[in-house]
Amino acid sequence: MEGILVTDIHGKIQSVNPSFTKLTGYKEKEVIGKTPAVLKSGKQDLDFYRTMWQQIKKNGYWQGQLWNRRKNGDVYLEWLTISAIKNEAGEVKYYAGMFSDITLSLKEK
């Protein structure tokens, strides 16, 4: 059950899958046109995001753990992969984020 969201190059959400809704509590119509910041937990600082985006621009992807917040206010830990999607000319047109809730695995430790 992996949530997927796709943004344009400006970070505006273009689409989400049903697992996104199950994991976050947000329906597609509630997030289309907004940025993934609607999920922001506040646990990561600006340096975290700056480094993440530097890696995406350099390598075309980033993968790691991130704390986010569901619509109901619950904070959860996710394993997230963000990939740049390019056109045939090599220009980035979209970013795709695929994530799963790994909060339970943290509690099991």
mmCIF file of N, CA, C and O in Angstrom:
data_model
loop_
_atom_site.group_PDB
_atom_site.id
_atom_site.type_symbol
_atom_site.label_atom_id
_atom_site.label_comp_id
_atom_site.label_asym_id
_atom_site.label_seq_id
_atom_site.Cartn_x
_atom_site.Cartn_y
_atom_site.Cartn_z
ATOM 1 N N MET A 1 0.838 -1.173 0.000
ATOM 2 C CA MET A 1 0.000 0.000 0.000
ATOM 3 C C MET A 1 0.886 1.240 0.000
ATOM 4 O O MET A 1 1.203 1.790 1.038
ATOM 5 N N GLU A 2 1.308 1.657 -1.172
ATOM 6 C CA GLU A 2 2.156 2.835 -1.287
ATOM 7 C C GLU A 2 1.370 3.998 -1.873
ATOM 8 O O GLU A 2 0.700 3.869 -2.892
ATOM 9 N N GLY A 3 1.480 5.120 -1.171
ATOM 10 C CA GLY A 3 0.846 6.325 -1.663
ATOM 11 C C GLY A 3 1.696 6.934 -2.760
ATOM 12 O O GLY A 3 2.927 6.874 -2.706
ATOM 13 N N ILE A 4 1.031 7.497 -3.742
ATOM 14 C CA ILE A 4 1.736 8.145 -4.851
ATOM 15 C C ILE A 4 1.109 9.510 -5.071
ATOM 16 O O ILE A 4 -0.110 9.661 -5.063
ATOM 17 N N LEU A 5 1.984 10.509 -5.257
ATOM 18 C CA LEU A 5 1.510 11.814 -5.674
ATOM 19 C C LEU A 5 2.445 12.326 -6.751
ATOM 20 O O LEU A 5 3.631 12.026 -6.755
ATOM 21 N N VAL A 6 1.883 13.067 -7.674
ATOM 22 C CA VAL A 6 2.642 13.644 -8.782
ATOM 23 C C VAL A 6 2.437 15.145 -8.744
ATOM 24 O O VAL A 6 1.304 15.629 -8.630
ATOM 25 N N THR A 7 3.566 15.882 -8.806
ATOM 26 C CA THR A 7 3.487 17.339 -8.841
ATOM 27 C C THR A 7 4.059 17.849 -10.159
ATOM 28 O O THR A 7 4.841 17.162 -10.819
ATOM 29 N N ASP A 8 3.680 19.074 -10.494
ATOM 30 C CA ASP A 8 4.325 19.732 -11.626
ATOM 31 C C ASP A 8 5.668 20.281 -11.143
ATOM 32 O O ASP A 8 6.042 20.101 -9.980
ATOM 33 N N ILE A 9 6.387 20.977 -12.010
ATOM 34 C CA ILE A 9 7.716 21.457 -11.636
ATOM 35 C C ILE A 9 7.662 22.578 -10.591
ATOM 36 O O ILE A 9 8.666 22.905 -9.974
ATOM 37 N N HIS A 10 6.476 23.129 -10.368
ATOM 38 C CA HIS A 10 6.307 24.183 -9.369
ATOM 39 C C HIS A 10 5.857 23.618 -8.017
ATOM 40 O O HIS A 10 5.605 24.369 -7.083
ATOM 41 N N GLY A 11 5.735 22.283 -7.949
ATOM 42 C CA GLY A 11 5.358 21.638 -6.698
ATOM 43 C C GLY A 11 3.867 21.525 -6.460
ATOM 44 O O GLY A 11 3.445 21.106 -5.386
ATOM 45 N N LYS A 12 3.052 21.868 -7.444
ATOM 46 C CA LYS A 12 1.596 21.758 -7.297
ATOM 47 C C LYS A 12 1.162 20.326 -7.597
ATOM 48 O O LYS A 12 1.522 19.756 -8.638
ATOM 49 N N ILE A 13 0.390 19.745 -6.697
ATOM 50 C CA ILE A 13 -0.059 18.363 -6.857
ATOM 51 C C ILE A 13 -1.003 18.255 -8.047
ATOM 52 O O ILE A 13 -1.984 18.991 -8.150
ATOM 53 N N GLN A 14 -0.681 17.311 -8.949
ATOM 54 C CA GLN A 14 -1.482 17.064 -10.152
ATOM 55 C C GLN A 14 -2.384 15.840 -9.989
ATOM 56 O O GLN A 14 -3.480 15.806 -10.534
ATOM 57 N N SER A 15 -1.892 14.832 -9.271
ATOM 58 C CA SER A 15 -2.684 13.618 -9.069
ATOM 59 C C SER A 15 -2.168 12.854 -7.859
ATOM 60 O O SER A 15 -1.014 13.008 -7.456
ATOM 61 N N VAL A 16 -3.063 12.044 -7.294
ATOM 62 C CA VAL A 16 -2.717 11.139 -6.199
ATOM 63 C C VAL A 16 -3.439 9.820 -6.462
ATOM 64 O O VAL A 16 -4.418 9.777 -7.199
ATOM 65 N N ASN A 17 -2.945 8.752 -5.839
ATOM 66 C CA ASN A 17 -3.614 7.470 -5.993
ATOM 67 C C ASN A 17 -4.489 7.178 -4.767
ATOM 68 O O ASN A 17 -4.413 7.883 -3.754
ATOM 69 N N PRO A 18 -5.354 6.153 -4.830
ATOM 70 C CA PRO A 18 -6.221 5.830 -3.690
ATOM 71 C C PRO A 18 -5.450 5.523 -2.405
ATOM 72 O O PRO A 18 -5.933 5.838 -1.308
ATOM 73 N N SER A 19 -4.261 4.958 -2.505
ATOM 74 C CA SER A 19 -3.469 4.684 -1.304
ATOM 75 C C SER A 19 -3.021 5.974 -0.627
ATOM 76 O O SER A 19 -2.886 6.028 0.593
ATOM 77 N N PHE A 20 -2.792 7.026 -1.401
ATOM 78 C CA PHE A 20 -2.482 8.329 -0.821
ATOM 79 C C PHE A 20 -3.604 8.744 0.114
ATOM 80 O O PHE A 20 -3.368 9.176 1.246
ATOM 81 N N THR A 21 -4.844 8.609 -0.343
ATOM 82 C CA THR A 21 -6.004 8.969 0.463
ATOM 83 C C THR A 21 -6.098 8.098 1.710
ATOM 84 O O THR A 21 -6.336 8.596 2.810
ATOM 85 N N LYS A 22 -5.874 6.800 1.573
ATOM 86 C CA LYS A 22 -5.934 5.900 2.729
ATOM 87 C C LYS A 22 -4.862 6.239 3.757
ATOM 88 O O LYS A 22 -5.109 6.193 4.958
ATOM 89 N N LEU A 23 -3.663 6.585 3.294
ATOM 90 C CA LEU A 23 -2.550 6.862 4.209
ATOM 91 C C LEU A 23 -2.631 8.243 4.854
ATOM 92 O O LEU A 23 -2.231 8.416 6.011
ATOM 93 N N THR A 24 -3.117 9.235 4.119
ATOM 94 C CA THR A 24 -3.088 10.614 4.623
ATOM 95 C C THR A 24 -4.439 11.131 5.108
ATOM 96 O O THR A 24 -4.478 12.088 5.882
ATOM 97 N N GLY A 25 -5.524 10.535 4.617
ATOM 98 C CA GLY A 25 -6.856 11.028 4.947
ATOM 99 C C GLY A 25 -7.349 12.117 4.017
ATOM 100 O O GLY A 25 -8.500 12.540 4.093
ATOM 101 N N TYR A 26 -6.481 12.595 3.121
ATOM 102 C CA TYR A 26 -6.870 13.643 2.171
ATOM 103 C C TYR A 26 -7.419 13.027 0.893
ATOM 104 O O TYR A 26 -6.775 12.160 0.295
ATOM 105 N N LYS A 27 -8.568 13.509 0.459
ATOM 106 C CA LYS A 27 -9.114 13.091 -0.826
ATOM 107 C C LYS A 27 -8.419 13.867 -1.928
ATOM 108 O O LYS A 27 -7.888 14.963 -1.699
ATOM 109 N N GLU A 28 -8.442 13.291 -3.123
ATOM 110 C CA GLU A 28 -7.768 13.912 -4.258
ATOM 111 C C GLU A 28 -8.201 15.370 -4.440
ATOM 112 O O GLU A 28 -7.371 16.262 -4.595
ATOM 113 N N LYS A 29 -9.490 15.622 -4.392
ATOM 114 C CA LYS A 29 -9.989 16.979 -4.640
ATOM 115 C C LYS A 29 -9.526 17.974 -3.585
ATOM 116 O O LYS A 29 -9.519 19.179 -3.832
ATOM 117 N N GLU A 30 -9.113 17.500 -2.419
ATOM 118 C CA GLU A 30 -8.637 18.389 -1.358
ATOM 119 C C GLU A 30 -7.186 18.829 -1.555
ATOM 120 O O GLU A 30 -6.765 19.824 -0.959
ATOM 121 N N VAL A 31 -6.425 18.080 -2.353
ATOM 122 C CA VAL A 31 -4.995 18.393 -2.498
ATOM 123 C C VAL A 31 -4.573 18.818 -3.899
ATOM 124 O O VAL A 31 -3.491 19.385 -4.059
ATOM 125 N N ILE A 32 -5.399 18.562 -4.910
ATOM 126 C CA ILE A 32 -5.041 18.960 -6.272
ATOM 127 C C ILE A 32 -4.826 20.473 -6.307
ATOM 128 O O ILE A 32 -5.647 21.244 -5.814
ATOM 129 N N GLY A 33 -3.681 20.878 -6.865
ATOM 130 C CA GLY A 33 -3.351 22.297 -6.962
ATOM 131 C C GLY A 33 -2.607 22.834 -5.751
ATOM 132 O O GLY A 33 -2.097 23.947 -5.782
ATOM 133 N N LYS A 34 -2.556 22.059 -4.675
ATOM 134 C CA LYS A 34 -1.797 22.464 -3.493
ATOM 135 C C LYS A 34 -0.419 21.824 -3.553
ATOM 136 O O LYS A 34 -0.131 21.020 -4.427
ATOM 137 N N THR A 35 0.434 22.180 -2.617
ATOM 138 C CA THR A 35 1.761 21.569 -2.555
ATOM 139 C C THR A 35 1.770 20.471 -1.491
ATOM 140 O O THR A 35 0.896 20.456 -0.613
ATOM 141 N N PRO A 36 2.750 19.580 -1.538
ATOM 142 C CA PRO A 36 2.853 18.552 -0.509
ATOM 143 C C PRO A 36 3.044 19.112 0.902
ATOM 144 O O PRO A 36 2.977 18.372 1.880
ATOM 145 N N ALA A 37 3.241 20.417 1.019
ATOM 146 C CA ALA A 37 3.365 21.044 2.343
ATOM 147 C C ALA A 37 2.107 20.850 3.184
ATOM 148 O O ALA A 37 2.166 21.006 4.408
ATOM 149 N N VAL A 38 0.979 20.487 2.565
ATOM 150 C CA VAL A 38 -0.233 20.221 3.352
ATOM 151 C C VAL A 38 0.006 19.062 4.320
ATOM 152 O O VAL A 38 -0.692 18.939 5.317
ATOM 153 N N LEU A 39 1.009 18.233 4.025
ATOM 154 C CA LEU A 39 1.335 17.078 4.864
ATOM 155 C C LEU A 39 2.428 17.376 5.894
ATOM 156 O O LEU A 39 2.730 16.532 6.733
ATOM 157 N N LYS A 40 2.997 18.542 5.819
ATOM 158 C CA LYS A 40 4.180 18.882 6.609
ATOM 159 C C LYS A 40 3.929 18.739 8.112
ATOM 160 O O LYS A 40 2.963 19.276 8.641
ATOM 161 N N SER A 41 4.834 18.042 8.786
ATOM 162 C CA SER A 41 4.712 17.826 10.227
ATOM 163 C C SER A 41 5.417 18.900 11.038
ATOM 164 O O SER A 41 5.128 19.076 12.220
ATOM 165 N N GLY A 42 6.392 19.569 10.437
ATOM 166 C CA GLY A 42 7.184 20.541 11.165
ATOM 167 C C GLY A 42 8.404 19.951 11.849
ATOM 168 O O GLY A 42 9.168 20.650 12.503
ATOM 169 N N LYS A 43 8.600 18.631 11.693
ATOM 170 C CA LYS A 43 9.739 17.971 12.349
ATOM 171 C C LYS A 43 11.055 18.125 11.587
ATOM 172 O O LYS A 43 12.113 17.937 12.157
ATOM 173 N N GLN A 44 10.981 18.423 10.299
ATOM 174 C CA GLN A 44 12.188 18.640 9.504
ATOM 175 C C GLN A 44 12.386 20.138 9.322
ATOM 176 O O GLN A 44 11.432 20.871 9.117
ATOM 177 N N ASP A 45 13.648 20.561 9.373
ATOM 178 C CA ASP A 45 13.938 21.981 9.203
ATOM 179 C C ASP A 45 14.214 22.306 7.733
ATOM 180 O O ASP A 45 14.221 21.422 6.875
ATOM 181 N N LEU A 46 14.420 23.588 7.450
ATOM 182 C CA LEU A 46 14.659 24.020 6.068
ATOM 183 C C LEU A 46 15.902 23.380 5.472
ATOM 184 O O LEU A 46 15.929 23.091 4.279
ATOM 185 N N ASP A 47 16.938 23.170 6.277
ATOM 186 C CA ASP A 47 18.160 22.527 5.772
ATOM 187 C C ASP A 47 17.870 21.122 5.258
ATOM 188 O O ASP A 47 18.442 20.690 4.261
ATOM 189 N N PHE A 48 16.985 20.393 5.939
ATOM 190 C CA PHE A 48 16.608 19.049 5.504
ATOM 191 C C PHE A 48 16.041 19.112 4.082
ATOM 192 O O PHE A 48 16.461 18.371 3.198
ATOM 193 N N TYR A 49 15.078 20.013 3.873
ATOM 194 C CA TYR A 49 14.436 20.119 2.561
ATOM 195 C C TYR A 49 15.398 20.660 1.507
ATOM 196 O O TYR A 49 15.368 20.222 0.359
ATOM 197 N N ARG A 50 16.246 21.579 1.897
ATOM 198 C CA ARG A 50 17.233 22.129 0.962
ATOM 199 C C ARG A 50 18.159 21.017 0.465
ATOM 200 O O ARG A 50 18.397 20.876 -0.739
ATOM 201 N N THR A 51 18.645 20.196 1.384
ATOM 202 C CA THR A 51 19.526 19.081 1.023
ATOM 203 C C THR A 51 18.793 18.062 0.158
ATOM 204 O O THR A 51 19.333 17.568 -0.836
ATOM 205 N N MET A 52 17.557 17.764 0.526
ATOM 206 C CA MET A 52 16.751 16.812 -0.244
ATOM 207 C C MET A 52 16.614 17.277 -1.692
ATOM 208 O O MET A 52 16.863 16.518 -2.628
ATOM 209 N N TRP A 53 16.268 18.561 -1.894
ATOM 210 C CA TRP A 53 16.072 19.064 -3.256
ATOM 211 C C TRP A 53 17.384 19.193 -4.019
ATOM 212 O O TRP A 53 17.418 19.005 -5.241
ATOM 213 N N GLN A 54 18.471 19.455 -3.329
ATOM 214 C CA GLN A 54 19.773 19.455 -3.998
ATOM 215 C C GLN A 54 20.071 18.065 -4.558
ATOM 216 O O GLN A 54 20.566 17.933 -5.685
ATOM 217 N N GLN A 55 19.769 17.030 -3.786
ATOM 218 C CA GLN A 55 20.005 15.662 -4.253
ATOM 219 C C GLN A 55 19.088 15.297 -5.416
ATOM 220 O O GLN A 55 19.510 14.619 -6.348
ATOM 221 N N ILE A 56 17.847 15.743 -5.363
ATOM 222 C CA ILE A 56 16.923 15.461 -6.470
ATOM 223 C C ILE A 56 17.427 16.129 -7.745
ATOM 224 O O ILE A 56 17.450 15.506 -8.813
ATOM 225 N N LYS A 57 17.847 17.375 -7.645
ATOM 226 C CA LYS A 57 18.342 18.087 -8.832
ATOM 227 C C LYS A 57 19.637 17.477 -9.361
ATOM 228 O O LYS A 57 19.856 17.396 -10.562
ATOM 229 N N LYS A 58 20.495 17.000 -8.459
ATOM 230 C CA LYS A 58 21.769 16.408 -8.862
ATOM 231 C C LYS A 58 21.615 14.981 -9.396
ATOM 232 O O LYS A 58 22.160 14.634 -10.445
ATOM 233 N N ASN A 59 20.852 14.142 -8.685
ATOM 234 C CA ASN A 59 20.768 12.707 -9.004
ATOM 235 C C ASN A 59 19.484 12.290 -9.707
ATOM 236 O O ASN A 59 19.387 11.174 -10.190
ATOM 237 N N GLY A 60 18.481 13.165 -9.697
ATOM 238 C CA GLY A 60 17.195 12.809 -10.297
ATOM 239 C C GLY A 60 16.251 12.127 -9.331
ATOM 240 O O GLY A 60 15.119 11.815 -9.682
ATOM 241 N N TYR A 61 16.688 11.900 -8.082
ATOM 242 C CA TYR A 61 15.812 11.267 -7.092
ATOM 243 C C TYR A 61 16.356 11.509 -5.683
ATOM 244 O O TYR A 61 17.508 11.915 -5.493
ATOM 245 N N TRP A 62 15.504 11.244 -4.711
ATOM 246 C CA TRP A 62 15.888 11.243 -3.301
ATOM 247 C C TRP A 62 15.086 10.157 -2.618
ATOM 248 O O TRP A 62 13.927 9.909 -2.977
ATOM 249 N N GLN A 63 15.684 9.525 -1.638
ATOM 250 C CA GLN A 63 15.000 8.469 -0.906
ATOM 251 C C GLN A 63 15.382 8.568 0.563
ATOM 252 O O GLN A 63 16.563 8.761 0.890
ATOM 253 N N GLY A 64 14.397 8.457 1.439
ATOM 254 C CA GLY A 64 14.691 8.503 2.864
ATOM 255 C C GLY A 64 13.443 8.582 3.715
ATOM 256 O O GLY A 64 12.318 8.454 3.228
ATOM 257 N N GLN A 65 13.667 8.792 5.012
ATOM 258 C CA GLN A 65 12.573 8.887 5.975
ATOM 259 C C GLN A 65 12.149 10.336 6.159
ATOM 260 O O GLN A 65 12.978 11.236 6.148
ATOM 261 N N LEU A 66 10.855 10.503 6.365
ATOM 262 C CA LEU A 66 10.294 11.839 6.520
ATOM 263 C C LEU A 66 9.077 11.749 7.431
ATOM 264 O O LEU A 66 8.261 10.827 7.296
ATOM 265 N N TRP A 67 8.959 12.682 8.362
ATOM 266 C CA TRP A 67 7.768 12.765 9.207
ATOM 267 C C TRP A 67 6.745 13.647 8.508
ATOM 268 O O TRP A 67 7.058 14.757 8.100
ATOM 269 N N ASN A 68 5.511 13.149 8.382
ATOM 270 C CA ASN A 68 4.427 13.931 7.805
ATOM 271 C C ASN A 68 3.215 13.869 8.714
ATOM 272 O O ASN A 68 3.208 13.147 9.708
ATOM 273 N N ARG A 69 2.196 14.646 8.368
ATOM 274 C CA ARG A 69 0.991 14.737 9.198
ATOM 275 C C ARG A 69 -0.239 14.386 8.359
ATOM 276 O O ARG A 69 -0.418 14.892 7.258
ATOM 277 N N ARG A 70 -1.074 13.528 8.926
ATOM 278 C CA ARG A 70 -2.334 13.161 8.267
ATOM 279 C C ARG A 70 -3.360 14.304 8.429
ATOM 280 O O ARG A 70 -3.175 15.201 9.248
ATOM 281 N N LYS A 71 -4.444 14.204 7.694
ATOM 282 C CA LYS A 71 -5.506 15.212 7.778
ATOM 283 C C LYS A 71 -6.045 15.319 9.204
ATOM 284 O O LYS A 71 -6.363 16.410 9.671
ATOM 285 N N ASN A 72 -6.100 14.201 9.927
ATOM 286 C CA ASN A 72 -6.633 14.210 11.295
ATOM 287 C C ASN A 72 -5.629 14.729 12.327
ATOM 288 O O ASN A 72 -5.921 14.764 13.523
ATOM 289 N N GLY A 73 -4.419 15.107 11.874
ATOM 290 C CA GLY A 73 -3.416 15.659 12.775
ATOM 291 C C GLY A 73 -2.372 14.677 13.261
ATOM 292 O O GLY A 73 -1.362 15.082 13.843
ATOM 293 N N ASP A 74 -2.603 13.383 13.062
ATOM 294 C CA ASP A 74 -1.620 12.373 13.482
ATOM 295 C C ASP A 74 -0.337 12.521 12.679
ATOM 296 O O ASP A 74 -0.380 12.684 11.456
ATOM 297 N N VAL A 75 0.796 12.428 13.366
ATOM 298 C CA VAL A 75 2.104 12.470 12.719
ATOM 299 C C VAL A 75 2.548 11.033 12.473
ATOM 300 O O VAL A 75 2.360 10.169 13.321
ATOM 301 N N TYR A 76 3.112 10.783 11.306
ATOM 302 C CA TYR A 76 3.573 9.439 10.962
ATOM 303 C C TYR A 76 4.911 9.519 10.242
ATOM 304 O O TYR A 76 5.252 10.534 9.649
ATOM 305 N N LEU A 77 5.655 8.428 10.332
ATOM 306 C CA LEU A 77 6.943 8.328 9.658
ATOM 307 C C LEU A 77 6.751 7.578 8.348
ATOM 308 O O LEU A 77 6.111 6.517 8.330
ATOM 309 N N GLU A 78 7.283 8.137 7.281
ATOM 310 C CA GLU A 78 7.147 7.465 5.987
ATOM 311 C C GLU A 78 8.505 7.249 5.352
ATOM 312 O O GLU A 78 9.464 7.969 5.630
ATOM 313 N N TRP A 79 8.561 6.224 4.520
ATOM 314 C CA TRP A 79 9.702 5.993 3.653
ATOM 315 C C TRP A 79 9.287 6.569 2.313
ATOM 316 O O TRP A 79 8.288 6.162 1.720
ATOM 317 N N LEU A 80 10.042 7.545 1.832
ATOM 318 C CA LEU A 80 9.646 8.323 0.660
ATOM 319 C C LEU A 80 10.719 8.255 -0.414
ATOM 320 O O LEU A 80 11.909 8.376 -0.119
ATOM 321 N N THR A 81 10.277 8.084 -1.640
ATOM 322 C CA THR A 81 11.143 8.221 -2.803
ATOM 323 C C THR A 81 10.537 9.295 -3.696
ATOM 324 O O THR A 81 9.362 9.221 -4.047
ATOM 325 N N ILE A 82 11.328 10.304 -4.015
ATOM 326 C CA ILE A 82 10.902 11.348 -4.959
ATOM 327 C C ILE A 82 11.769 11.222 -6.197
ATOM 328 O O ILE A 82 12.995 11.189 -6.091
ATOM 329 N N SER A 83 11.138 11.137 -7.351
ATOM 330 C CA SER A 83 11.860 11.004 -8.621
ATOM 331 C C SER A 83 11.450 12.114 -9.575
ATOM 332 O O SER A 83 10.266 12.452 -9.676
ATOM 333 N N ALA A 84 12.429 12.646 -10.278
ATOM 334 C CA ALA A 84 12.158 13.614 -11.333
ATOM 335 C C ALA A 84 11.734 12.847 -12.582
ATOM 336 O O ALA A 84 12.356 11.854 -12.946
ATOM 337 N N ILE A 85 10.681 13.308 -13.224
ATOM 338 C CA ILE A 85 10.206 12.692 -14.461
ATOM 339 C C ILE A 85 10.508 13.657 -15.586
ATOM 340 O O ILE A 85 10.031 14.796 -15.588
ATOM 341 N N LYS A 86 11.299 13.183 -16.552
ATOM 342 C CA LYS A 86 11.766 14.054 -17.636
ATOM 343 C C LYS A 86 11.088 13.706 -18.960
ATOM 344 O O LYS A 86 10.675 12.573 -19.174
ATOM 345 N N ASN A 87 11.056 14.694 -19.848
ATOM 346 C CA ASN A 87 10.548 14.453 -21.191
ATOM 347 C C ASN A 87 11.694 13.939 -22.076
ATOM 348 O O ASN A 87 12.821 13.749 -21.601
ATOM 349 N N GLU A 88 11.412 13.747 -23.344
ATOM 350 C CA GLU A 88 12.418 13.208 -24.259
ATOM 351 C C GLU A 88 13.623 14.128 -24.418
ATOM 352 O O GLU A 88 14.713 13.688 -24.751
ATOM 353 N N ALA A 89 13.438 15.426 -24.171
ATOM 354 C CA ALA A 89 14.537 16.389 -24.276
ATOM 355 C C ALA A 89 15.363 16.461 -22.987
ATOM 356 O O ALA A 89 16.321 17.216 -22.910
ATOM 357 N N GLY A 90 14.971 15.670 -21.994
ATOM 358 C CA GLY A 90 15.707 15.645 -20.742
ATOM 359 C C GLY A 90 15.307 16.729 -19.751
ATOM 360 O O GLY A 90 15.973 16.934 -18.742
ATOM 361 N N GLU A 91 14.204 17.411 -20.028
ATOM 362 C CA GLU A 91 13.717 18.459 -19.132
ATOM 363 C C GLU A 91 12.776 17.857 -18.094
ATOM 364 O O GLU A 91 11.928 17.027 -18.428
ATOM 365 N N VAL A 92 12.925 18.269 -16.841
ATOM 366 C CA VAL A 92 12.031 17.789 -15.785
ATOM 367 C C VAL A 92 10.650 18.388 -16.011
ATOM 368 O O VAL A 92 10.497 19.601 -16.185
ATOM 369 N N LYS A 93 9.640 17.534 -16.048
ATOM 370 C CA LYS A 93 8.264 17.975 -16.245
ATOM 371 C C LYS A 93 7.400 17.722 -15.010
ATOM 372 O O LYS A 93 6.427 18.433 -14.772
ATOM 373 N N TYR A 94 7.732 16.677 -14.250
ATOM 374 C CA TYR A 94 6.966 16.307 -13.065
ATOM 375 C C TYR A 94 7.908 15.737 -12.016
ATOM 376 O O TYR A 94 9.030 15.323 -12.325
ATOM 377 N N TYR A 95 7.401 15.690 -10.791
ATOM 378 C CA TYR A 95 8.061 14.959 -9.722
ATOM 379 C C TYR A 95 7.051 13.966 -9.178
ATOM 380 O O TYR A 95 5.885 14.316 -8.967
ATOM 381 N N ALA A 96 7.486 12.739 -8.990
ATOM 382 C CA ALA A 96 6.616 11.706 -8.444
ATOM 383 C C ALA A 96 7.142 11.290 -7.083
ATOM 384 O O ALA A 96 8.331 11.010 -6.924
ATOM 385 N N GLY A 97 6.256 11.285 -6.110
ATOM 386 C CA GLY A 97 6.605 10.826 -4.775
ATOM 387 C C GLY A 97 5.858 9.539 -4.479
ATOM 388 O O GLY A 97 4.654 9.445 -4.719
ATOM 389 N N MET A 98 6.586 8.529 -4.020
ATOM 390 C CA MET A 98 5.977 7.258 -3.638
ATOM 391 C C MET A 98 6.387 6.984 -2.201
ATOM 392 O O MET A 98 7.574 7.045 -1.873
ATOM 393 N N PHE A 99 5.405 6.724 -1.335
ATOM 394 C CA PHE A 99 5.713 6.588 0.086
ATOM 395 C C PHE A 99 4.885 5.502 0.748
ATOM 396 O O PHE A 99 3.817 5.132 0.275
ATOM 397 N N SER A 100 5.423 5.003 1.850
ATOM 398 C CA SER A 100 4.699 4.049 2.684
ATOM 399 C C SER A 100 4.882 4.453 4.142
ATOM 400 O O SER A 100 5.898 5.036 4.520
ATOM 401 N N ASP A 101 3.883 4.150 4.947
ATOM 402 C CA ASP A 101 3.904 4.453 6.373
ATOM 403 C C ASP A 101 4.766 3.407 7.069
ATOM 404 O O ASP A 101 4.476 2.219 7.013
ATOM 405 N N ILE A 102 5.848 3.849 7.711
ATOM 406 C CA ILE A 102 6.731 2.916 8.416
ATOM 407 C C ILE A 102 6.714 3.167 9.924
ATOM 408 O O ILE A 102 7.587 2.701 10.648
ATOM 409 N N THR A 103 5.690 3.880 10.397
ATOM 410 C CA THR A 103 5.578 4.203 11.815
ATOM 411 C C THR A 103 5.591 2.940 12.677
ATOM 412 O O THR A 103 6.248 2.890 13.704
ATOM 413 N N LEU A 104 4.856 1.919 12.261
ATOM 414 C CA LEU A 104 4.774 0.690 13.056
ATOM 415 C C LEU A 104 6.127 0.022 13.195
ATOM 416 O O LEU A 104 6.461 -0.517 14.242
ATOM 417 N N SER A 105 6.937 0.056 12.133
ATOM 418 C CA SER A 105 8.257 -0.569 12.213
ATOM 419 C C SER A 105 9.129 0.171 13.222
ATOM 420 O O SER A 105 9.985 -0.427 13.870
ATOM 421 N N LEU A 106 8.914 1.451 13.393
ATOM 422 C CA LEU A 106 9.651 2.238 14.374
ATOM 423 C C LEU A 106 9.246 1.839 15.791
ATOM 424 O O LEU A 106 10.084 1.686 16.669
ATOM 425 N N LYS A 107 7.941 1.617 15.999
ATOM 426 C CA LYS A 107 7.440 1.254 17.319
ATOM 427 C C LYS A 107 7.861 -0.153 17.724
ATOM 428 O O LYS A 107 7.947 -0.471 18.900
ATOM 429 N N GLU A 108 8.102 -1.010 16.730
ATOM 430 C CA GLU A 108 8.491 -2.400 17.012
ATOM 431 C C GLU A 108 9.930 -2.496 17.519
ATOM 432 O O GLU A 108 10.319 -3.497 18.075
ATOM 433 N N LYS A 109 10.730 -1.463 17.301
ATOM 434 C CA LYS A 109 12.137 -1.500 17.695
ATOM 435 C C LYS A 109 12.310 -1.199 19.167
ATOM 436 O O LYS A 109 11.589 -0.568 19.818
#
